[in-house]
């Protein structure tokens, strides 16, 4: 089950509270250019900042938290290279690595055995419960994931009526694409009245991959600072998980007498641009107690820097398949509690 929330709490609901708070000062239109440290690089001393109008200034504090997302957080650390040429917190070449997204793609169709299923599938479309938008999706059980050694996976189903088509027979070997079905003489579907199908929108976990990473490009921004460049890379397990999950769902649908799944997506199609992300940028300052395995420790503090923390999805060591916002908020609240104790 997916539960959806509005963005209002982040941009509207608490605006007046923040504006009136004595212990919060918000600087808008301000760009942090570099994190400055002491001569050993083990403690942050200030932030260098500037505005587009040319104003420059520094911000001093006892403690600093970066919350700039999965791309700009590693960029800022890599740019902060006055003491350590490889960047701040990057002694083990981990900053920017393990970039993860949720692998999204529209592919395949679910053909129900009974057109009346549409009336029974309301759980699987976005609807409101106690004024909260919720939506059911198809997923694999924990036991199946472990037995099959698959990444986390889910798919939403979206009804569509196809004009002048109906189920006729299983396709011949190798003909599983709806595009091939429509063009081929031996087709899965034959002409008739409107028929109900469900299109599938897959969302899956990505395996952590050190070669999937954010680095600095040669291109400069208006402040003369290197822009970020992203090399998002998938591994065979990412694709295998999508395909195998569909095979399992197809088997279960047939066993339950609910219909069948026709799989469109194949390994060679990863190069066609059908795959995209969900704007869920994760993993580039991953959490691990061992500095040789992660950028931040269990308290989200940068290894080797006493007063610099990271809040946001870049600390995720893995990404699961669900939207990251709830986990981001939970980690931020947890970090807040930790910071209160540190500053006492």
Short mmCIF file of C-alpha atoms in Angstrom, two decimals:
data_model
loop_
_atom_site.label_atom_id
_atom_site.label_comp_id
_atom_site.label_asym_id
_atom_site.label_seq_id
_atom_site.Cartn_x
_atom_site.Cartn_y
_atom_site.Cartn_z
CA UNK A 1 0.00 0.00 0.00
CA UNK A 2 1.26 3.46 -0.95
CA UNK A 3 0.13 6.53 0.97
CA UNK A 4 0.65 9.95 -0.62
CA UNK A 5 1.09 13.31 1.02
CA UNK A 6 1.05 16.91 -0.13
CA UNK A 7 4.16 19.06 -0.36
CA UNK A 8 2.46 21.78 1.68
CA UNK A 9 4.12 20.87 5.03
CA UNK A 10 7.49 21.58 3.44
CA UNK A 11 6.68 24.86 1.70
CA UNK A 12 3.55 26.37 3.25
CA UNK A 13 2.23 24.89 6.49
CA UNK A 14 5.14 25.92 8.71
CA UNK A 15 6.19 29.08 6.89
CA UNK A 16 4.91 31.47 9.57
CA UNK A 17 6.34 29.36 12.39
CA UNK A 18 9.78 29.40 10.82
CA UNK A 19 9.60 33.13 10.03
CA UNK A 20 8.68 34.02 13.62
CA UNK A 21 11.12 31.64 15.33
CA UNK A 22 13.85 33.40 17.31
CA UNK A 23 16.35 30.59 16.77
CA UNK A 24 15.95 30.18 12.99
CA UNK A 25 17.35 32.52 10.34
CA UNK A 26 16.61 31.64 6.73
CA UNK A 27 18.68 33.06 3.88
CA UNK A 28 17.03 32.67 0.49
CA UNK A 29 18.79 33.21 -2.86
CA UNK A 30 22.00 32.15 -1.11
CA UNK A 31 24.39 29.63 -2.64
CA UNK A 32 26.98 27.76 -0.59
CA UNK A 33 30.19 27.63 -2.63
CA UNK A 34 32.55 25.77 -0.32
CA UNK A 35 32.85 24.18 3.11
CA UNK A 36 35.93 25.59 4.83
CA UNK A 37 37.83 23.61 7.48
CA UNK A 38 40.79 23.92 9.83
CA UNK A 39 44.28 23.05 8.60
CA UNK A 40 43.79 19.32 9.19
CA UNK A 41 40.37 19.15 7.52
CA UNK A 42 38.91 17.48 10.61
CA UNK A 43 36.64 20.33 11.65
CA UNK A 44 34.46 22.72 9.63
CA UNK A 45 35.02 26.37 10.46
CA UNK A 46 32.63 28.18 8.10
CA UNK A 47 30.64 28.12 4.88
CA UNK A 48 31.54 30.39 1.98
CA UNK A 49 28.41 31.71 0.28
CA UNK A 50 27.38 34.11 -2.47
CA UNK A 51 24.35 35.49 -4.24
CA UNK A 52 23.72 35.95 -7.95
CA UNK A 53 23.97 39.72 -7.42
CA UNK A 54 27.59 39.35 -6.35
CA UNK A 55 27.30 39.53 -2.57
CA UNK A 56 29.73 37.19 -0.78
CA UNK A 57 29.86 36.26 2.88
CA UNK A 58 30.64 33.46 5.32
CA UNK A 59 28.55 31.59 7.88
CA UNK A 60 30.18 30.49 11.13
CA UNK A 61 28.65 27.85 13.41
CA UNK A 62 29.50 25.13 15.90
CA UNK A 63 27.94 22.46 13.75
CA UNK A 64 26.90 22.12 10.10
CA UNK A 65 24.33 19.94 8.32
CA UNK A 66 24.22 19.52 4.53
CA UNK A 67 20.74 18.79 3.19
CA UNK A 68 21.16 19.31 -0.54
CA UNK A 69 19.98 15.98 -1.95
CA UNK A 70 21.75 13.11 -3.66
CA UNK A 71 23.52 15.19 -6.32
CA UNK A 72 24.40 18.58 -4.84
CA UNK A 73 25.52 17.15 -1.49
CA UNK A 74 28.40 15.14 -3.01
CA UNK A 75 29.13 18.01 -5.38
CA UNK A 76 29.64 20.39 -2.44
CA UNK A 77 31.89 17.89 -0.65
CA UNK A 78 33.99 17.37 -3.78
CA UNK A 79 34.28 21.13 -4.32
CA UNK A 80 35.50 21.61 -0.74
CA UNK A 81 39.03 20.48 -1.54
CA UNK A 82 41.30 23.17 -0.10
CA UNK A 83 42.87 20.83 2.48
CA UNK A 84 42.17 17.43 0.93
CA UNK A 85 42.46 17.58 -2.86
CA UNK A 86 40.07 14.66 -3.34
CA UNK A 87 37.33 16.57 -1.46
CA UNK A 88 35.94 16.64 2.05
CA UNK A 89 35.10 13.26 3.57
CA UNK A 90 36.42 11.54 0.46
CA UNK A 91 39.56 9.86 1.76
CA UNK A 92 38.29 6.48 0.57
CA UNK A 93 36.94 7.70 -2.80
CA UNK A 94 33.31 7.07 -1.81
CA UNK A 95 31.75 10.52 -2.08
CA UNK A 96 29.44 10.54 -5.09
CA UNK A 97 29.56 6.77 -5.59
CA UNK A 98 26.62 4.34 -5.27
CA UNK A 99 24.15 6.75 -6.87
CA UNK A 100 20.78 5.01 -6.82
CA UNK A 101 17.40 5.71 -8.33
CA UNK A 102 14.17 3.80 -8.42
CA UNK A 103 14.06 2.11 -11.80
CA UNK A 104 10.78 3.09 -13.48
CA UNK A 105 9.33 1.92 -16.75
CA UNK A 106 5.99 1.31 -18.43
CA UNK A 107 6.07 -2.16 -19.92
CA UNK A 108 3.79 -5.15 -20.39
CA UNK A 109 0.08 -5.73 -19.96
CA UNK A 110 -2.14 -7.61 -17.55
CA UNK A 111 -5.04 -9.26 -19.35
CA UNK A 112 -7.79 -10.14 -16.84
CA UNK A 113 -9.79 -13.33 -17.29
CA UNK A 114 -12.99 -11.45 -16.45
CA UNK A 115 -13.68 -7.86 -17.64
CA UNK A 116 -15.73 -7.38 -14.47
CA UNK A 117 -12.43 -7.29 -12.58
CA UNK A 118 -12.31 -3.54 -13.20
CA UNK A 119 -15.12 -3.07 -10.71
CA UNK A 120 -13.19 -5.07 -8.11
CA UNK A 121 -9.82 -3.38 -8.63
CA UNK A 122 -10.55 -0.01 -7.04
CA UNK A 123 -7.86 -0.66 -4.41
CA UNK A 124 -5.25 -0.41 -7.16
CA UNK A 125 -6.07 3.09 -8.30
CA UNK A 126 -5.44 6.26 -6.33
CA UNK A 127 -8.37 6.86 -4.01
CA UNK A 128 -8.93 8.63 -0.70
CA UNK A 129 -9.28 7.03 2.72
CA UNK A 130 -9.92 9.53 5.52
CA UNK A 131 -8.98 12.19 2.96
CA UNK A 132 -5.54 10.63 2.42
CA UNK A 133 -4.67 9.44 -1.11
CA UNK A 134 -3.72 5.74 -1.09
CA UNK A 135 -3.02 3.16 -3.76
CA UNK A 136 -2.46 -0.59 -3.85
CA UNK A 137 0.32 -2.11 -5.94
CA UNK A 138 1.39 -5.63 -6.79
CA UNK A 139 4.59 -6.73 -5.04
CA UNK A 140 6.52 -9.87 -4.14
CA UNK A 141 6.58 -11.32 -0.65
CA UNK A 142 9.72 -11.23 1.47
CA UNK A 143 10.06 -15.02 1.20
CA UNK A 144 9.95 -14.91 -2.60
CA UNK A 145 12.49 -12.08 -2.78
CA UNK A 146 14.93 -14.00 -0.59
CA UNK A 147 14.41 -17.32 -2.33
CA UNK A 148 14.82 -15.82 -5.80
CA UNK A 149 17.57 -13.38 -4.70
CA UNK A 150 15.72 -10.45 -6.26
CA UNK A 151 15.70 -6.73 -5.56
CA UNK A 152 12.58 -5.15 -4.08
CA UNK A 153 9.91 -4.67 -6.73
CA UNK A 154 6.38 -3.40 -7.18
CA UNK A 155 4.12 -2.44 -10.06
CA UNK A 156 0.99 -0.36 -10.35
CA UNK A 157 -1.75 -1.41 -12.77
CA UNK A 158 -3.65 1.07 -14.91
CA UNK A 159 -6.85 0.12 -16.76
CA UNK A 160 -7.20 0.81 -20.44
CA UNK A 161 -9.87 -0.18 -22.93
CA UNK A 162 -8.50 -1.38 -26.26
CA UNK A 163 -10.78 -0.64 -29.19
CA UNK A 164 -11.63 -3.70 -31.30
CA UNK A 165 -9.39 -6.21 -29.55
CA UNK A 166 -9.97 -9.26 -27.39
CA UNK A 167 -7.95 -12.23 -26.10
CA UNK A 168 -7.68 -15.06 -28.60
CA UNK A 169 -4.75 -17.33 -27.75
CA UNK A 170 -1.29 -17.40 -26.21
CA UNK A 171 1.27 -15.92 -28.58
CA UNK A 172 3.81 -18.07 -30.38
CA UNK A 173 7.26 -18.42 -28.80
CA UNK A 174 9.16 -15.16 -28.75
CA UNK A 175 6.10 -12.96 -29.43
CA UNK A 176 5.44 -11.22 -26.17
CA UNK A 177 5.51 -7.56 -27.16
CA UNK A 178 2.19 -5.80 -27.57
CA UNK A 179 3.71 -3.97 -30.52
CA UNK A 180 4.53 -7.29 -32.20
CA UNK A 181 1.09 -8.62 -31.31
CA UNK A 182 -0.64 -5.78 -33.10
CA UNK A 183 1.47 -6.13 -36.24
CA UNK A 184 1.76 -9.92 -36.42
CA UNK A 185 -0.64 -12.22 -38.22
CA UNK A 186 -0.58 -14.70 -35.33
CA UNK A 187 -1.78 -12.44 -32.61
CA UNK A 188 -2.59 -12.66 -28.95
CA UNK A 189 -5.56 -10.37 -29.55
CA UNK A 190 -8.18 -10.47 -32.28
CA UNK A 191 -10.63 -7.83 -33.49
CA UNK A 192 -13.80 -7.45 -31.48
CA UNK A 193 -15.41 -4.88 -29.18
CA UNK A 194 -13.61 -2.83 -26.54
CA UNK A 195 -11.56 -5.07 -24.24
CA UNK A 196 -10.10 -4.32 -20.84
CA UNK A 197 -6.37 -4.58 -20.19
CA UNK A 198 -4.15 -3.12 -17.49
CA UNK A 199 -0.88 -1.39 -18.34
CA UNK A 200 1.98 -1.93 -15.90
CA UNK A 201 4.15 0.79 -14.39
CA UNK A 202 7.11 -0.89 -12.67
CA UNK A 203 9.13 0.62 -9.81
CA UNK A 204 12.08 -1.34 -8.48
CA UNK A 205 15.08 -1.11 -6.25
CA UNK A 206 18.51 -0.57 -7.77
CA UNK A 207 21.46 -2.61 -6.55
CA UNK A 208 24.17 -0.40 -4.98
CA UNK A 209 26.84 0.05 -7.64
CA UNK A 210 30.07 2.02 -6.99
CA UNK A 211 30.41 2.82 -10.69
CA UNK A 212 27.07 4.65 -10.65
CA UNK A 213 28.25 8.01 -9.45
CA UNK A 214 28.28 11.79 -9.27
CA UNK A 215 31.53 13.56 -10.15
CA UNK A 216 32.61 17.09 -11.04
CA UNK A 217 32.49 18.10 -14.69
CA UNK A 218 34.73 20.60 -16.44
CA UNK A 219 31.70 22.83 -17.04
CA UNK A 220 31.42 25.77 -14.64
CA UNK A 221 28.41 27.51 -13.12
CA UNK A 222 27.97 31.28 -12.87
CA UNK A 223 30.15 31.32 -9.74
CA UNK A 224 32.99 29.59 -11.55
CA UNK A 225 32.46 26.33 -9.65
CA UNK A 226 32.47 22.94 -11.36
CA UNK A 227 29.03 21.58 -12.10
CA UNK A 228 28.00 18.06 -11.16
CA UNK A 229 27.85 15.30 -13.75
CA UNK A 230 25.94 12.06 -13.27
CA UNK A 231 26.83 8.65 -14.64
CA UNK A 232 23.80 6.53 -13.71
CA UNK A 233 24.60 2.86 -14.29
CA UNK A 234 22.53 -0.28 -13.85
CA UNK A 235 23.80 -3.83 -13.35
CA UNK A 236 22.35 -7.12 -14.69
CA UNK A 237 20.59 -7.82 -11.38
CA UNK A 238 18.49 -4.65 -11.82
CA UNK A 239 17.09 -5.90 -15.13
CA UNK A 240 16.81 -9.53 -14.05
CA UNK A 241 14.71 -8.50 -11.04
CA UNK A 242 12.20 -6.69 -13.25
CA UNK A 243 11.84 -9.59 -15.66
CA UNK A 244 11.75 -12.36 -13.06
CA UNK A 245 9.22 -10.47 -10.93
CA UNK A 246 6.86 -10.28 -13.91
CA UNK A 247 7.25 -14.00 -14.56
CA UNK A 248 6.34 -14.76 -10.95
CA UNK A 249 3.31 -12.46 -11.03
CA UNK A 250 2.17 -14.02 -14.30
CA UNK A 251 2.38 -17.50 -12.76
CA UNK A 252 0.34 -16.43 -9.73
CA UNK A 253 -2.32 -14.66 -11.81
CA UNK A 254 -2.80 -17.78 -13.92
CA UNK A 255 -2.86 -20.03 -10.85
CA UNK A 256 -5.54 -17.85 -9.25
CA UNK A 257 -7.59 -17.78 -12.44
CA UNK A 258 -7.31 -13.98 -12.64
CA UNK A 259 -5.78 -13.75 -16.09
CA UNK A 260 -2.26 -13.46 -17.44
CA UNK A 261 0.64 -11.10 -17.83
CA UNK A 262 2.30 -10.40 -21.15
CA UNK A 263 5.90 -9.29 -20.69
CA UNK A 264 7.29 -6.69 -23.09
CA UNK A 265 10.58 -5.79 -21.48
CA UNK A 266 13.79 -7.61 -22.34
CA UNK A 267 17.45 -7.14 -21.43
CA UNK A 268 18.39 -5.65 -24.79
CA UNK A 269 15.82 -2.90 -24.35
CA UNK A 270 17.76 -1.23 -21.54
CA UNK A 271 19.48 0.84 -24.20
CA UNK A 272 16.30 2.20 -25.74
CA UNK A 273 15.65 4.88 -23.15
CA UNK A 274 12.48 3.26 -21.82
CA UNK A 275 13.92 3.16 -18.31
CA UNK A 276 13.86 6.34 -16.27
CA UNK A 277 14.20 7.34 -12.64
CA UNK A 278 11.67 8.75 -10.22
CA UNK A 279 13.73 11.82 -9.20
CA UNK A 280 14.67 9.83 -6.08
CA UNK A 281 18.40 10.58 -5.86
CA UNK A 282 19.96 8.34 -3.22
CA UNK A 283 23.17 6.79 -1.97
CA UNK A 284 26.00 9.20 -2.80
CA UNK A 285 27.11 9.72 0.84
CA UNK A 286 26.08 6.28 2.03
CA UNK A 287 25.88 5.35 5.70
CA UNK A 288 28.24 2.76 7.21
CA UNK A 289 30.02 2.42 10.53
CA UNK A 290 33.24 1.61 8.65
CA UNK A 291 34.76 4.67 6.89
CA UNK A 292 36.12 2.35 4.21
CA UNK A 293 32.55 1.38 3.35
CA UNK A 294 30.61 4.61 3.79
CA UNK A 295 30.81 8.39 3.91
CA UNK A 296 28.71 9.03 7.04
CA UNK A 297 28.48 7.07 10.28
CA UNK A 298 25.33 5.80 12.01
CA UNK A 299 24.59 9.36 13.22
CA UNK A 300 24.89 10.83 9.69
CA UNK A 301 28.20 12.49 10.58
CA UNK A 302 30.88 12.63 7.90
CA UNK A 303 33.66 10.22 8.82
CA UNK A 304 36.77 12.12 9.92
CA UNK A 305 35.00 15.49 10.32
CA UNK A 306 33.84 16.20 13.85
CA UNK A 307 31.04 18.71 13.21
CA UNK A 308 29.66 18.03 9.72
CA UNK A 309 26.49 16.01 9.15
CA UNK A 310 24.32 15.05 6.17
CA UNK A 311 20.53 14.90 6.10
CA UNK A 312 18.70 13.45 3.13
CA UNK A 313 18.51 10.45 0.81
CA UNK A 314 22.21 10.52 -0.06
CA UNK A 315 22.89 8.63 3.20
CA UNK A 316 20.81 5.61 2.10
CA UNK A 317 22.99 2.48 1.80
CA UNK A 318 20.15 0.82 -0.17
CA UNK A 319 17.05 2.30 -1.73
CA UNK A 320 14.19 -0.21 -1.47
CA UNK A 321 11.38 0.40 -3.94
CA UNK A 322 9.21 2.94 -2.11
CA UNK A 323 9.38 6.72 -2.41
CA UNK A 324 12.13 7.99 -0.08
CA UNK A 325 10.46 11.04 1.51
CA UNK A 326 9.05 9.33 4.61
CA UNK A 327 12.43 7.76 5.37
CA UNK A 328 14.18 11.08 4.75
CA UNK A 329 11.87 12.80 7.25
CA UNK A 330 12.40 10.01 9.80
CA UNK A 331 16.18 10.26 9.46
CA UNK A 332 16.03 14.06 9.76
CA UNK A 333 13.99 13.78 12.98
CA UNK A 334 16.45 11.19 14.29
CA UNK A 335 19.39 13.45 13.42
CA UNK A 336 17.67 16.38 15.12
CA UNK A 337 17.41 14.40 18.36
CA UNK A 338 21.07 13.46 18.11
CA UNK A 339 22.14 17.06 17.49
CA UNK A 340 20.25 18.25 20.58
CA UNK A 341 22.33 15.85 22.67
CA UNK A 342 25.57 16.85 20.95
CA UNK A 343 24.99 20.57 21.61
CA UNK A 344 24.02 20.18 25.26
#
